[in-house]
Coordinates of C-alpha atoms in Angstrom, one line a residue:
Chain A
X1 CA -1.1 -14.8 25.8
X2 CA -4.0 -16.6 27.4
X3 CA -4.3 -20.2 26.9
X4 CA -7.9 -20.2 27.9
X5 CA -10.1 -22.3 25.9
X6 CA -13.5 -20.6 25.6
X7 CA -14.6 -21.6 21.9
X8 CA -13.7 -24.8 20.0
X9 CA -12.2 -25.5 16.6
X10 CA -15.7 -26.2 15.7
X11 CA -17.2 -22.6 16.5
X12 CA -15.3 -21.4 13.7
X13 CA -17.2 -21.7 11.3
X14 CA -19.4 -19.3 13.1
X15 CA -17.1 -16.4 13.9
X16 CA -15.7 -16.3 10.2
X17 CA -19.5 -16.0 9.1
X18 CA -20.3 -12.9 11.5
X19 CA -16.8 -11.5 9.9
X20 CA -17.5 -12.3 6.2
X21 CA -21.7 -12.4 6.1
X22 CA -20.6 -15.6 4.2
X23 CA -22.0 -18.8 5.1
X24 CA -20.5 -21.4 3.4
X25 CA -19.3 -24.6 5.6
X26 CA -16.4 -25.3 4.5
X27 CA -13.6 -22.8 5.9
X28 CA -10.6 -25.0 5.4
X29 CA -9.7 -23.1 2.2
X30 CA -8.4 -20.9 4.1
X31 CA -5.0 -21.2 4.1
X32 CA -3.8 -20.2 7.8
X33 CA -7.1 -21.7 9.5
X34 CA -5.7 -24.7 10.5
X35 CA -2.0 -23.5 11.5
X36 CA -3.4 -20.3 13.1
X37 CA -5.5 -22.8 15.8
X38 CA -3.5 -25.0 16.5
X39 CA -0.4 -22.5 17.6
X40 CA -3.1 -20.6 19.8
X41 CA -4.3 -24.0 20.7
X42 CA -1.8 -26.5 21.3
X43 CA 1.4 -24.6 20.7
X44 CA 1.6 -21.0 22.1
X45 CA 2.8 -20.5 26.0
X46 CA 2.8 -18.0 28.1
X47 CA 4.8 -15.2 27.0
X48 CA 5.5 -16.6 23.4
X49 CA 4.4 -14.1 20.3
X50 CA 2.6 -14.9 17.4
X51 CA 3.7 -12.7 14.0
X52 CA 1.1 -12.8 11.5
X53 CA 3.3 -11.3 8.8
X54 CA 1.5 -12.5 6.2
X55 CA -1.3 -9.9 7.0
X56 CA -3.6 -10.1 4.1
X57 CA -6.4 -12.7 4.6
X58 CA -6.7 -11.9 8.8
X59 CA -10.0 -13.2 8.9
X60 CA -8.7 -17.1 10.7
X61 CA -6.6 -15.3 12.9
X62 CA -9.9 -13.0 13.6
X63 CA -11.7 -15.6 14.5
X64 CA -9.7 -18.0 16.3
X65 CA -8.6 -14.6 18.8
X66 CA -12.4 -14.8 19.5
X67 CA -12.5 -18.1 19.7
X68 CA -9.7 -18.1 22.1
X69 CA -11.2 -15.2 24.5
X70 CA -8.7 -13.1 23.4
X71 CA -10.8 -11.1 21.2
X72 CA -14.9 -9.8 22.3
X73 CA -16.5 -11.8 19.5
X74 CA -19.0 -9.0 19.0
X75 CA -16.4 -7.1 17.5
X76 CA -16.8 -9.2 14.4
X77 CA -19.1 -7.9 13.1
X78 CA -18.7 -4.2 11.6
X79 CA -15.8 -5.9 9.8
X80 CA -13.9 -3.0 7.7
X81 CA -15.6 -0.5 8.5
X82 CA -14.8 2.9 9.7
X83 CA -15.6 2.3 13.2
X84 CA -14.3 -1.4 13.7
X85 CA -10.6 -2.4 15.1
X86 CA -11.1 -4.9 12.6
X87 CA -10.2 -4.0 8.9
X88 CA -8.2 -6.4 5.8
X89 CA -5.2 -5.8 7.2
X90 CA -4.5 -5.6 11.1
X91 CA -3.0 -3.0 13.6
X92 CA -1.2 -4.1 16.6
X93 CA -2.7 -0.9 18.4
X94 CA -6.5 -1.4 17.6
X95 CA -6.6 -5.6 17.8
X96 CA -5.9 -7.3 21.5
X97 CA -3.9 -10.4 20.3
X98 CA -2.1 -8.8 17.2
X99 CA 1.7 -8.0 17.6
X100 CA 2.9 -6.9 15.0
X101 CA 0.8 -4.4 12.4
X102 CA 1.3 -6.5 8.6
X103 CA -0.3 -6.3 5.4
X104 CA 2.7 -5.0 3.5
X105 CA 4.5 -7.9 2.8
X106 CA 8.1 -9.1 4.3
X107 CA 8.1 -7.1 7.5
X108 CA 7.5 -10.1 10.0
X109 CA 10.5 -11.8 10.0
X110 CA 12.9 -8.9 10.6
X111 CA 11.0 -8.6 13.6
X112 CA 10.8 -11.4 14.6
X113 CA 14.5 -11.7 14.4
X114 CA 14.6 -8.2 16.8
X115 CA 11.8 -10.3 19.5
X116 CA 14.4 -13.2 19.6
X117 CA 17.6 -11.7 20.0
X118 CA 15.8 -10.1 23.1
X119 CA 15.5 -14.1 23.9
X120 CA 11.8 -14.1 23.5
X121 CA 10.1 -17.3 22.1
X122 CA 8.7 -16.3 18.6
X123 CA 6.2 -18.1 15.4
X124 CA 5.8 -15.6 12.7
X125 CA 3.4 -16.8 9.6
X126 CA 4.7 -16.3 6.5
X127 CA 3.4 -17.3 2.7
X128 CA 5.3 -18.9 0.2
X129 CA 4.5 -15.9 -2.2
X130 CA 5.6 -13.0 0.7
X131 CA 9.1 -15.1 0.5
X132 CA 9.7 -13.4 -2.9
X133 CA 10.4 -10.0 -0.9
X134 CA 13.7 -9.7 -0.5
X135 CA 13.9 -8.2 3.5
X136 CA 12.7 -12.3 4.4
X137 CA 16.4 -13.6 3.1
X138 CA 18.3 -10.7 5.2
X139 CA 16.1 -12.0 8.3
X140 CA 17.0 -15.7 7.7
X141 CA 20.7 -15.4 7.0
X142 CA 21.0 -13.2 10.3
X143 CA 19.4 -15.5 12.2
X144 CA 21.2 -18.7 10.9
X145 CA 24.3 -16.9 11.8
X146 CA 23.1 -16.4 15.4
X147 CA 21.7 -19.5 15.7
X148 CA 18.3 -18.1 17.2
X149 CA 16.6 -21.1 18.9
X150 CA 13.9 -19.3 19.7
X151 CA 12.3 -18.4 16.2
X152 CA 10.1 -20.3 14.4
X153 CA 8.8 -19.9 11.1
X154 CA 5.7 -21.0 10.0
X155 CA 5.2 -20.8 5.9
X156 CA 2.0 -20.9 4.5
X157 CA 2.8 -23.4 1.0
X158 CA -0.3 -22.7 -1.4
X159 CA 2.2 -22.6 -4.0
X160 CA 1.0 -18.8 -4.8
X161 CA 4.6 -17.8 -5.4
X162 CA 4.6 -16.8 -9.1
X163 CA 8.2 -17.7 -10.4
X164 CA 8.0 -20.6 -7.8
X165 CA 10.5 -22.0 -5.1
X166 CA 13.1 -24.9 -7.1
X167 CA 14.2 -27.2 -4.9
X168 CA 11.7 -25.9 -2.2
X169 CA 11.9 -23.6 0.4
X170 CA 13.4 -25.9 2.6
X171 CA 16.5 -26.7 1.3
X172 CA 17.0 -22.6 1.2
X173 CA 16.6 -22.3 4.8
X174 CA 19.0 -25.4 5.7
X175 CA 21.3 -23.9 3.8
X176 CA 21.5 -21.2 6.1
X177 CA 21.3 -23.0 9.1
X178 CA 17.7 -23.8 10.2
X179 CA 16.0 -27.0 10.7
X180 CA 13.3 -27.6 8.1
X181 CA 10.6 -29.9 7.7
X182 CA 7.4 -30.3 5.7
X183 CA 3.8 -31.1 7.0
X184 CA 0.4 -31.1 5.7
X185 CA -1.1 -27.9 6.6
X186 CA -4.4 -29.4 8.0
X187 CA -3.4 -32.1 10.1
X188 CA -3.2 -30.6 13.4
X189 CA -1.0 -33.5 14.7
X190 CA 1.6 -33.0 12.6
X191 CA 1.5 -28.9 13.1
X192 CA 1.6 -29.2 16.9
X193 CA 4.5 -32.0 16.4
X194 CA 6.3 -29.8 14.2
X195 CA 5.4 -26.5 15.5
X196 CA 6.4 -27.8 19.6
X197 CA 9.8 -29.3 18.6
X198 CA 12.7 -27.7 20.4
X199 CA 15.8 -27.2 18.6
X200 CA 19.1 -25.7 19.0
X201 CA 19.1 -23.3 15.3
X202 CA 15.7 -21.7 14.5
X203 CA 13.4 -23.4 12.5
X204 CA 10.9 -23.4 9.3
X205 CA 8.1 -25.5 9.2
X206 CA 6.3 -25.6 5.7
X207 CA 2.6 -25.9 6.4
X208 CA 1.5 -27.6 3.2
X209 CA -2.1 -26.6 1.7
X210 CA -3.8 -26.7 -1.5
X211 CA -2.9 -24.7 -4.1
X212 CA -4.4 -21.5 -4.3
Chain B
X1 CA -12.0 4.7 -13.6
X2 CA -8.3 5.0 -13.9
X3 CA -7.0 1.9 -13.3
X4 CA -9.0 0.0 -16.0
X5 CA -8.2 2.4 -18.4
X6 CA -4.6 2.8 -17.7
X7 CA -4.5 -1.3 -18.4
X8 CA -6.2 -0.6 -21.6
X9 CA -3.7 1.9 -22.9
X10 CA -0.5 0.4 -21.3
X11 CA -2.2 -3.1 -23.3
X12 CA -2.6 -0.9 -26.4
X13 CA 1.1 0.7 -26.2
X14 CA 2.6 -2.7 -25.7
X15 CA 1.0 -3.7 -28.6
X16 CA 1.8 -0.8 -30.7
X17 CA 5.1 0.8 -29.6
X18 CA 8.2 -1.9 -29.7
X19 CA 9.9 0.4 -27.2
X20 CA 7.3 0.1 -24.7
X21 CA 7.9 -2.3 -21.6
X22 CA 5.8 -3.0 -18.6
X23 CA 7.5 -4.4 -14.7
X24 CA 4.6 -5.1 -12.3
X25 CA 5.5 -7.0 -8.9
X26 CA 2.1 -9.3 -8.6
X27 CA -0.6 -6.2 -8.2
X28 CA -3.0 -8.4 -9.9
X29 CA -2.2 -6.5 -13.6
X30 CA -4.1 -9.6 -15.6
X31 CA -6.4 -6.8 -17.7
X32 CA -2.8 -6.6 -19.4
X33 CA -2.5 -9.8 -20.1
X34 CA 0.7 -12.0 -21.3
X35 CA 3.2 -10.1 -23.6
X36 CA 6.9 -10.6 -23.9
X37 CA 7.6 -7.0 -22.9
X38 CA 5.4 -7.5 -19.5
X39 CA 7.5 -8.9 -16.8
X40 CA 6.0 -9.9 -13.5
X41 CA 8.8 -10.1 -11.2
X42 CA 7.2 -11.3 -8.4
X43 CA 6.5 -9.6 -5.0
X44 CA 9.9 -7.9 -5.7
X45 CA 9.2 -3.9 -5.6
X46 CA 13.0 -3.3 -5.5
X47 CA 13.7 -5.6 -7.7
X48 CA 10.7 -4.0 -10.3
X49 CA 12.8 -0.9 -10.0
X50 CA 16.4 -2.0 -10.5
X51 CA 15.0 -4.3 -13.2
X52 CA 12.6 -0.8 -14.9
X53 CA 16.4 0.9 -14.7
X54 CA 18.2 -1.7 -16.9
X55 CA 15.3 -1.6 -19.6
X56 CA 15.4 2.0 -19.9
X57 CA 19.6 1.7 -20.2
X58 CA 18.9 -0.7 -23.2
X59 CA 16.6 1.8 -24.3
X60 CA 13.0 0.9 -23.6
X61 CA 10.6 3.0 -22.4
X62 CA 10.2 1.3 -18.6
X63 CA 6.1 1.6 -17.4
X64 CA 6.5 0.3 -13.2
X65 CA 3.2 0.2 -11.8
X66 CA 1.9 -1.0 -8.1
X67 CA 0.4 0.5 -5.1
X68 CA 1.7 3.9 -4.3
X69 CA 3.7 2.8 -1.5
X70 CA 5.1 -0.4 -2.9
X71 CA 5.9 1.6 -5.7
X72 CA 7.3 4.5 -4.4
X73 CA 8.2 3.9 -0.5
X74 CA 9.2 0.3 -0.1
X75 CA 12.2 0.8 -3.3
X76 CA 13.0 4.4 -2.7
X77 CA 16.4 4.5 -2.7
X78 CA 16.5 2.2 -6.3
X79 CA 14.4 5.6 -7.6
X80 CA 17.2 7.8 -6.0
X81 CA 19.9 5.8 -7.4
X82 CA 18.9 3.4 -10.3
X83 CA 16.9 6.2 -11.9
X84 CA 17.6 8.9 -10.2
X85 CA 21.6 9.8 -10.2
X86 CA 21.7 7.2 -13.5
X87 CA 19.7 9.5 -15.1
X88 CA 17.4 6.8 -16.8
X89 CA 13.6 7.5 -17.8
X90 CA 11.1 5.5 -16.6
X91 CA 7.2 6.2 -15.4
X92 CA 6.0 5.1 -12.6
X93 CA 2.2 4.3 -12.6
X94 CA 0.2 3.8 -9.1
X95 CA -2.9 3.0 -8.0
X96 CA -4.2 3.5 -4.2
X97 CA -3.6 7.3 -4.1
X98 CA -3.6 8.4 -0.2
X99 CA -7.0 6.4 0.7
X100 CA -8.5 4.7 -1.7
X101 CA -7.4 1.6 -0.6
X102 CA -9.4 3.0 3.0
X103 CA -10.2 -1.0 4.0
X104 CA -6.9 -2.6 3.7
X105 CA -5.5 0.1 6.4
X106 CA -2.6 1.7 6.6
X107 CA 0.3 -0.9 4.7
X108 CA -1.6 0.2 1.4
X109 CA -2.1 3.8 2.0
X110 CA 0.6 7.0 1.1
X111 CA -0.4 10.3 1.3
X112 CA 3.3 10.7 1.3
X113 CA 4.0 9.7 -2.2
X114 CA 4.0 12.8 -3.6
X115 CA 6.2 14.9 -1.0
X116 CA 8.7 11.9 -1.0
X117 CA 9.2 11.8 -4.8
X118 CA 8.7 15.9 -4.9
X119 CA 12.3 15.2 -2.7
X120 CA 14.1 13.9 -5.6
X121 CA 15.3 15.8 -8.4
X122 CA 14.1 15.5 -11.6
X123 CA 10.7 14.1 -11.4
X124 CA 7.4 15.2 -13.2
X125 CA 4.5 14.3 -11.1
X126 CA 1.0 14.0 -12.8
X127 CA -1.9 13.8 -9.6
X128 CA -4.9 13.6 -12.5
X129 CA -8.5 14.3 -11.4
X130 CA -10.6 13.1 -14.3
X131 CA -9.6 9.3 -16.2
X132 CA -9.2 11.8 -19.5
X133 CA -6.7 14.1 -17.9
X134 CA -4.6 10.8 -16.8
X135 CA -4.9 9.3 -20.6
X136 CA -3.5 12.4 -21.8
X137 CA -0.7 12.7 -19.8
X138 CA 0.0 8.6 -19.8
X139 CA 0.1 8.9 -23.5
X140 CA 2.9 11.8 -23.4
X141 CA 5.0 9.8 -20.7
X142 CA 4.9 7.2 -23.4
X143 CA 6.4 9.0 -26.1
X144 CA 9.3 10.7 -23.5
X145 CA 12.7 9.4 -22.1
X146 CA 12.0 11.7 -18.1
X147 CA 11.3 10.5 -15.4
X148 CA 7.4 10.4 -14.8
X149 CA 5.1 9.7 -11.7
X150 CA 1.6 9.4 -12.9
X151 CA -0.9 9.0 -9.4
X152 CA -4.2 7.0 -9.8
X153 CA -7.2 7.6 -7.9
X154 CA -10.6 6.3 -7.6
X155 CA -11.8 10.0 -6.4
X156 CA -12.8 12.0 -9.5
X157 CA -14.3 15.6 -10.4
X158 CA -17.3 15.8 -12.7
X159 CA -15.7 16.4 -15.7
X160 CA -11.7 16.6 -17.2
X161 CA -10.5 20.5 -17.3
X162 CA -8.6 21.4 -20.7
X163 CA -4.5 21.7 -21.0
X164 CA -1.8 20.2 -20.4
X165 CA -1.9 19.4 -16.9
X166 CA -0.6 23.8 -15.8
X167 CA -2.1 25.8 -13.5
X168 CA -5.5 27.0 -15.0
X169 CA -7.7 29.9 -13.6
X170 CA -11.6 28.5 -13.8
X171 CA -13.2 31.4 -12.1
X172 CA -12.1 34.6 -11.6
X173 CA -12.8 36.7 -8.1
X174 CA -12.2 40.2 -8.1
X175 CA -9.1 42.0 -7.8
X176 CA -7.4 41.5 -5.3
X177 CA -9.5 38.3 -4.1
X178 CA -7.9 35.2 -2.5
X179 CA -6.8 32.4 -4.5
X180 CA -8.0 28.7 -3.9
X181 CA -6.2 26.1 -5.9
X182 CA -7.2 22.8 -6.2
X183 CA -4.7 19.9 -6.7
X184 CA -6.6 16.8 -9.1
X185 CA -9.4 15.2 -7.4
X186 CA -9.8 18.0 -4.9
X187 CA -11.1 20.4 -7.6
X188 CA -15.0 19.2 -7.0
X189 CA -15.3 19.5 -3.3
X190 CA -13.3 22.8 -3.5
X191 CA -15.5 24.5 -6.0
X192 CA -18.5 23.7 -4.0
X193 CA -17.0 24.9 -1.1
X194 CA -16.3 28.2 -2.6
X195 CA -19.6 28.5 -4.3
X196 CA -20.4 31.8 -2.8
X197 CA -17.1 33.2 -1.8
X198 CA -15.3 35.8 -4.3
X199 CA -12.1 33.7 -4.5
X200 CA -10.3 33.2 -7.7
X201 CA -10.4 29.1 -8.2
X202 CA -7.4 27.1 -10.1
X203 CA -6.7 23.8 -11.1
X204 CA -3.5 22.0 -11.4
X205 CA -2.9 18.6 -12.0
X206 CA 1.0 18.4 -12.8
X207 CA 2.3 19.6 -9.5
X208 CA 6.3 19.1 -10.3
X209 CA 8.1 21.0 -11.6
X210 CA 5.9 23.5 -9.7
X211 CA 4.5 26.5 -11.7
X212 CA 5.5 29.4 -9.7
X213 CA 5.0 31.9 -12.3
X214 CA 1.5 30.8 -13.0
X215 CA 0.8 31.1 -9.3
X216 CA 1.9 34.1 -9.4
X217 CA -0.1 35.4 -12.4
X218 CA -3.5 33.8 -11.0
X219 CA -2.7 35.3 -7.4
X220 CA -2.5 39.0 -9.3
X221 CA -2.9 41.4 -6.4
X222 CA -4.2 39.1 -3.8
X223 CA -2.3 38.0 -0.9
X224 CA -3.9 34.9 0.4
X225 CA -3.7 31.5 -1.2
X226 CA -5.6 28.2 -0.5
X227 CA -3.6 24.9 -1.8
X228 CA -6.0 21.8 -1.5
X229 CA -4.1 19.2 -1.9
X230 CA -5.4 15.1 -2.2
X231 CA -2.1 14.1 -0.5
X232 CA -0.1 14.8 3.0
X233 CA -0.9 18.3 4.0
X234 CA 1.7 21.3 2.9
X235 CA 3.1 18.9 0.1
X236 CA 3.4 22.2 -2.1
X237 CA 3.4 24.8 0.9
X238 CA 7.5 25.2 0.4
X239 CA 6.8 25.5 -3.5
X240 CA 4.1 28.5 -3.1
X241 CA 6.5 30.4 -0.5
X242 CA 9.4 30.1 -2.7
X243 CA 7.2 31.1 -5.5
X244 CA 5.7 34.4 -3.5
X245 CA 9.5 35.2 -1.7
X246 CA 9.2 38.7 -2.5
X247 CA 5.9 39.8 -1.4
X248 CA 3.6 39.3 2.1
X249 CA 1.5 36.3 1.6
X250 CA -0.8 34.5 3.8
X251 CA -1.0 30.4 3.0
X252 CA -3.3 28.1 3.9
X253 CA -2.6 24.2 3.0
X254 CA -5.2 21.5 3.3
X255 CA -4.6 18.2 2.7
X256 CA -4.6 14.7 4.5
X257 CA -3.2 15.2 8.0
X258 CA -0.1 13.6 8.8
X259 CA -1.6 11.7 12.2
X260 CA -2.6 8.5 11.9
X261 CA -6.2 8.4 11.3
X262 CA -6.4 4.3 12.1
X263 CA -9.4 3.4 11.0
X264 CA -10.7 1.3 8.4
X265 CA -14.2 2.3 6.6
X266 CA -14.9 4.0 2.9
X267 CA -12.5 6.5 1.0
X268 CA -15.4 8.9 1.6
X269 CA -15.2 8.5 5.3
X270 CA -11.6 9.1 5.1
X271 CA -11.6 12.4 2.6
X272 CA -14.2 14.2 5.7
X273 CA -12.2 12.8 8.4
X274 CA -9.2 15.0 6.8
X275 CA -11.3 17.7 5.9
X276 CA -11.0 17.3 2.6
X277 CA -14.8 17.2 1.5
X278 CA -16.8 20.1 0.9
X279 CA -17.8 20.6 4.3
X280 CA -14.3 20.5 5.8
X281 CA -13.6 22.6 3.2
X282 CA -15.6 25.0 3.7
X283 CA -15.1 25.6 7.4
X284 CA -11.1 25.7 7.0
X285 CA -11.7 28.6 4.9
X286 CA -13.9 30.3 7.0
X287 CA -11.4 30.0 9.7
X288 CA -8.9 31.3 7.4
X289 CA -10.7 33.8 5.3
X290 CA -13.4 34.9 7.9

């Protein structure tokens, strides 16, 4: 993974609007904007992986690949259609930057569980409504168990889970053995605090963002 | 349209039939609004499934609907067992078909469905090719206790062909003359294809249980058969052998190719990049036909 900083947070705007034709200003409803830059930003090292399990909705981690070099920004544009690498849901083999094909939901975690058993340094995105697939809770007993330091998860909190999370999701996780914590998902401060923290169980940080 | 329709009915059932229930698992079902027999489990397709078998035990009619691979893939072992070897009704509703959902790539496409459900016993599968065809045959899995799979599509012929869902000659070649038959939505590209070929054309829209002695009636003398098929290729090719055992037979299968096509685009893209338009059509069976 290249750290190389060719595009600011501030060209976003930009990309998403040669993905989306849309031209509003205002990009920060987008859920995974602001966590998706700031691990590829501040957080990511060489030879860490990014999961974006949560694969619906690509279009922030579109751009900030571009943004980031990883990606050729003119690919872009042709966005979903037949010809582009680029489509609603993305494929490890077509997109540079993209490790793990999603869009169905509750896949990522498993493997992310696989990448760090093999002792790799993992973040894989998750939303608070793809927690409601079963596979996730399999993924996070195992690795309380094992005690997988090197696994981060990153959930996406738009409250879009349907029956809801009592208690909070982080309560679930400490009870099987992670570190949890709670930030705002926009302040990229507290992500990169959060997201950089080295711990001795794997952990879950709940990016917090308006409700969807 | 199928899906807005099917919302309408399963709405209207709800409303009228006290044995009627509806599981979804968050695949945006809001034309069905609120009722106390609709339960939205959540993005929970084995769940949808366990929770469709213990309805139809307490003697409701269970209705699970979602895409075709949340619905019939990601749970397949709660169909095996839950409905399955419990022998409990149920129908299974989905919407996506093998490419519809073309854009959203390959986590919401299964050409598969059909070949993975034809595996299990006991199964009727309904692959309509007209929104009146798949009212007719939601309305009977309403009224039954089997187990039904009823596949949406946004692809559609011209107009709905009469029945009940058997195989039904349209045209008739001469004697002897090859037979093309055309699985739902495959009917119009097919009968343009064959426009000016003496081929015998069918239709079929309720491919299991498979009608082998209708095959055999339509085939007559001939000895070549065409199966176009909206779903992975050679689906039904077992079905037409075992229903031609005794007698030379040539078989050609079309259907969506089991390599990954990987790309994203329109479901029209995807229907000519498996050959499945008219034009693909056409040129398999000159291949196979001459």
């Amino acid at each position: 993974m290249t750290t190389t900083t060719t595009l600011g947070y501030d060209d976003l705007p930009a990309l998403l609007q040669r993905l989306t034709g849309d031209e509003k200003h205002d990009w920060s409803s987008l859920s995974t904007l602001d966590v998706v830059w700031v691990l590829h930003d501040r957080v990511l090292e060489e030879g860490d992986r990014f999961f974006l399990s949560k694969g619906h909705g690509p279009t922030a981690t579109y751009a900030v690949l571009a943004a980031k070099g990883i990606l050729p920004p003119e690919l872009l544009d042709g966005f979903g259609t037949f010809d582009s690498p680029l489509g609603h849901h993305p494929d490890r083999l077509l997109v540079p930057g993209i490790e793990i094909s999603s869009g169905s939901l509750g896949h990522g975690l498993g493997m992310a569980v696989g990448s760090a058993l093999a002792g790799r340094r993992v973040y894989c995105l998750v939303g608070d409504a793809e927690l409601e697939e079963g596979s996730n809770w399999e993924a996070v007993q195992l690795a309380g168990r094992m005690e997988l330091a090197t696994l981060t998860v990153v959930a996406i909190d738009n409250r879009s889970s349907s029956h809801g999370w009592p208690g909070g999701l982080e309560a679930r996780f400490a009870l099987e053995g992670w570190d949890a914590t709670r930030v705002d998902g926009h302040d990229h401060d507290a992500l990169a605090g959060a997201l950089s923290r080295r711990s001795v169980r794997p952990r879950l940080v709940v990016a917090e963002v308006e409700p969807k | 349209m199928m899906r807005p329709r099917f919302y309408e009915l399963v709405r209207e059932e709800l409303d009228a039939s006290e044995r009627l229930a509806v599981v979804t698992a968050e695949i945006g079902t809001t034309p069905i609004g609120p009722h106390p027999r609709h339960f939205n489990v959540g993005i929970r397709e084995q769940l949808m499934i366990g929770v469709a078998a213990g309805l139809a035990l307490e003697g409701y009619r269970p209705v699970a609907h979602s895409y075709a691979p949340f619905l019939v893939e990601r749970p397949y072992e709660f169909l095996k067992l839950d409905l399955g070897h419990s022998d409990l009704g149920a129908v299974l509703v989905s919407t996506g078909a093998s490419y519809d959902a073309s854009r959203e790539g390959r986590t919401h496409q299964a050409p598969e469905d059909v070949a993975a459900l034809a595996a299990l016993p006991g199964w009727t599968i309904h692959v309509p090719g007209h929104v009146e065809e798949m009212e007719l045959q939601l309305r009977r899995a309403f009224a039954g206790d089997d187990r039904v799979y009823i596949r949406l599509t946004e692809e559609t012929n011209h107009a709905r062909v009469d029945g009940d869902g058997g195989l039904i000659v349209l045209r008739r070649g001469s004697p002897g003359a090859p037979l093309a038959l055309a699985v739902g939505p495959t009917l119009a590209p097919l009968l343009e294809a064959v426009a000016d070929r003496d081929v015998t054309v069918a239709y079929l829209t309720t491919v299991r249980p498979f009608p082998r002695a209708e095959l055999r009636d339509a085939l007559g003398d001939g000895t070549e058969v065409v199966l176009v098929e909206p779903y992975l290729r050679g689906t039904s090719s077992a079905a037409v052998s075992a229903a031609l055992e005794d007698r030379p037979h040539r078989l050609l299968a079309l259907g969506v190719r089991n390599e990954e096509l990987r790309h994203y685009g329109t479901g029209s893209e995807h229907r000519a990049a498996h050959g499945l338009d008219a034009a693909g059509i056409r040129s398999s069976l000159e291949r196979f036909l001459g």
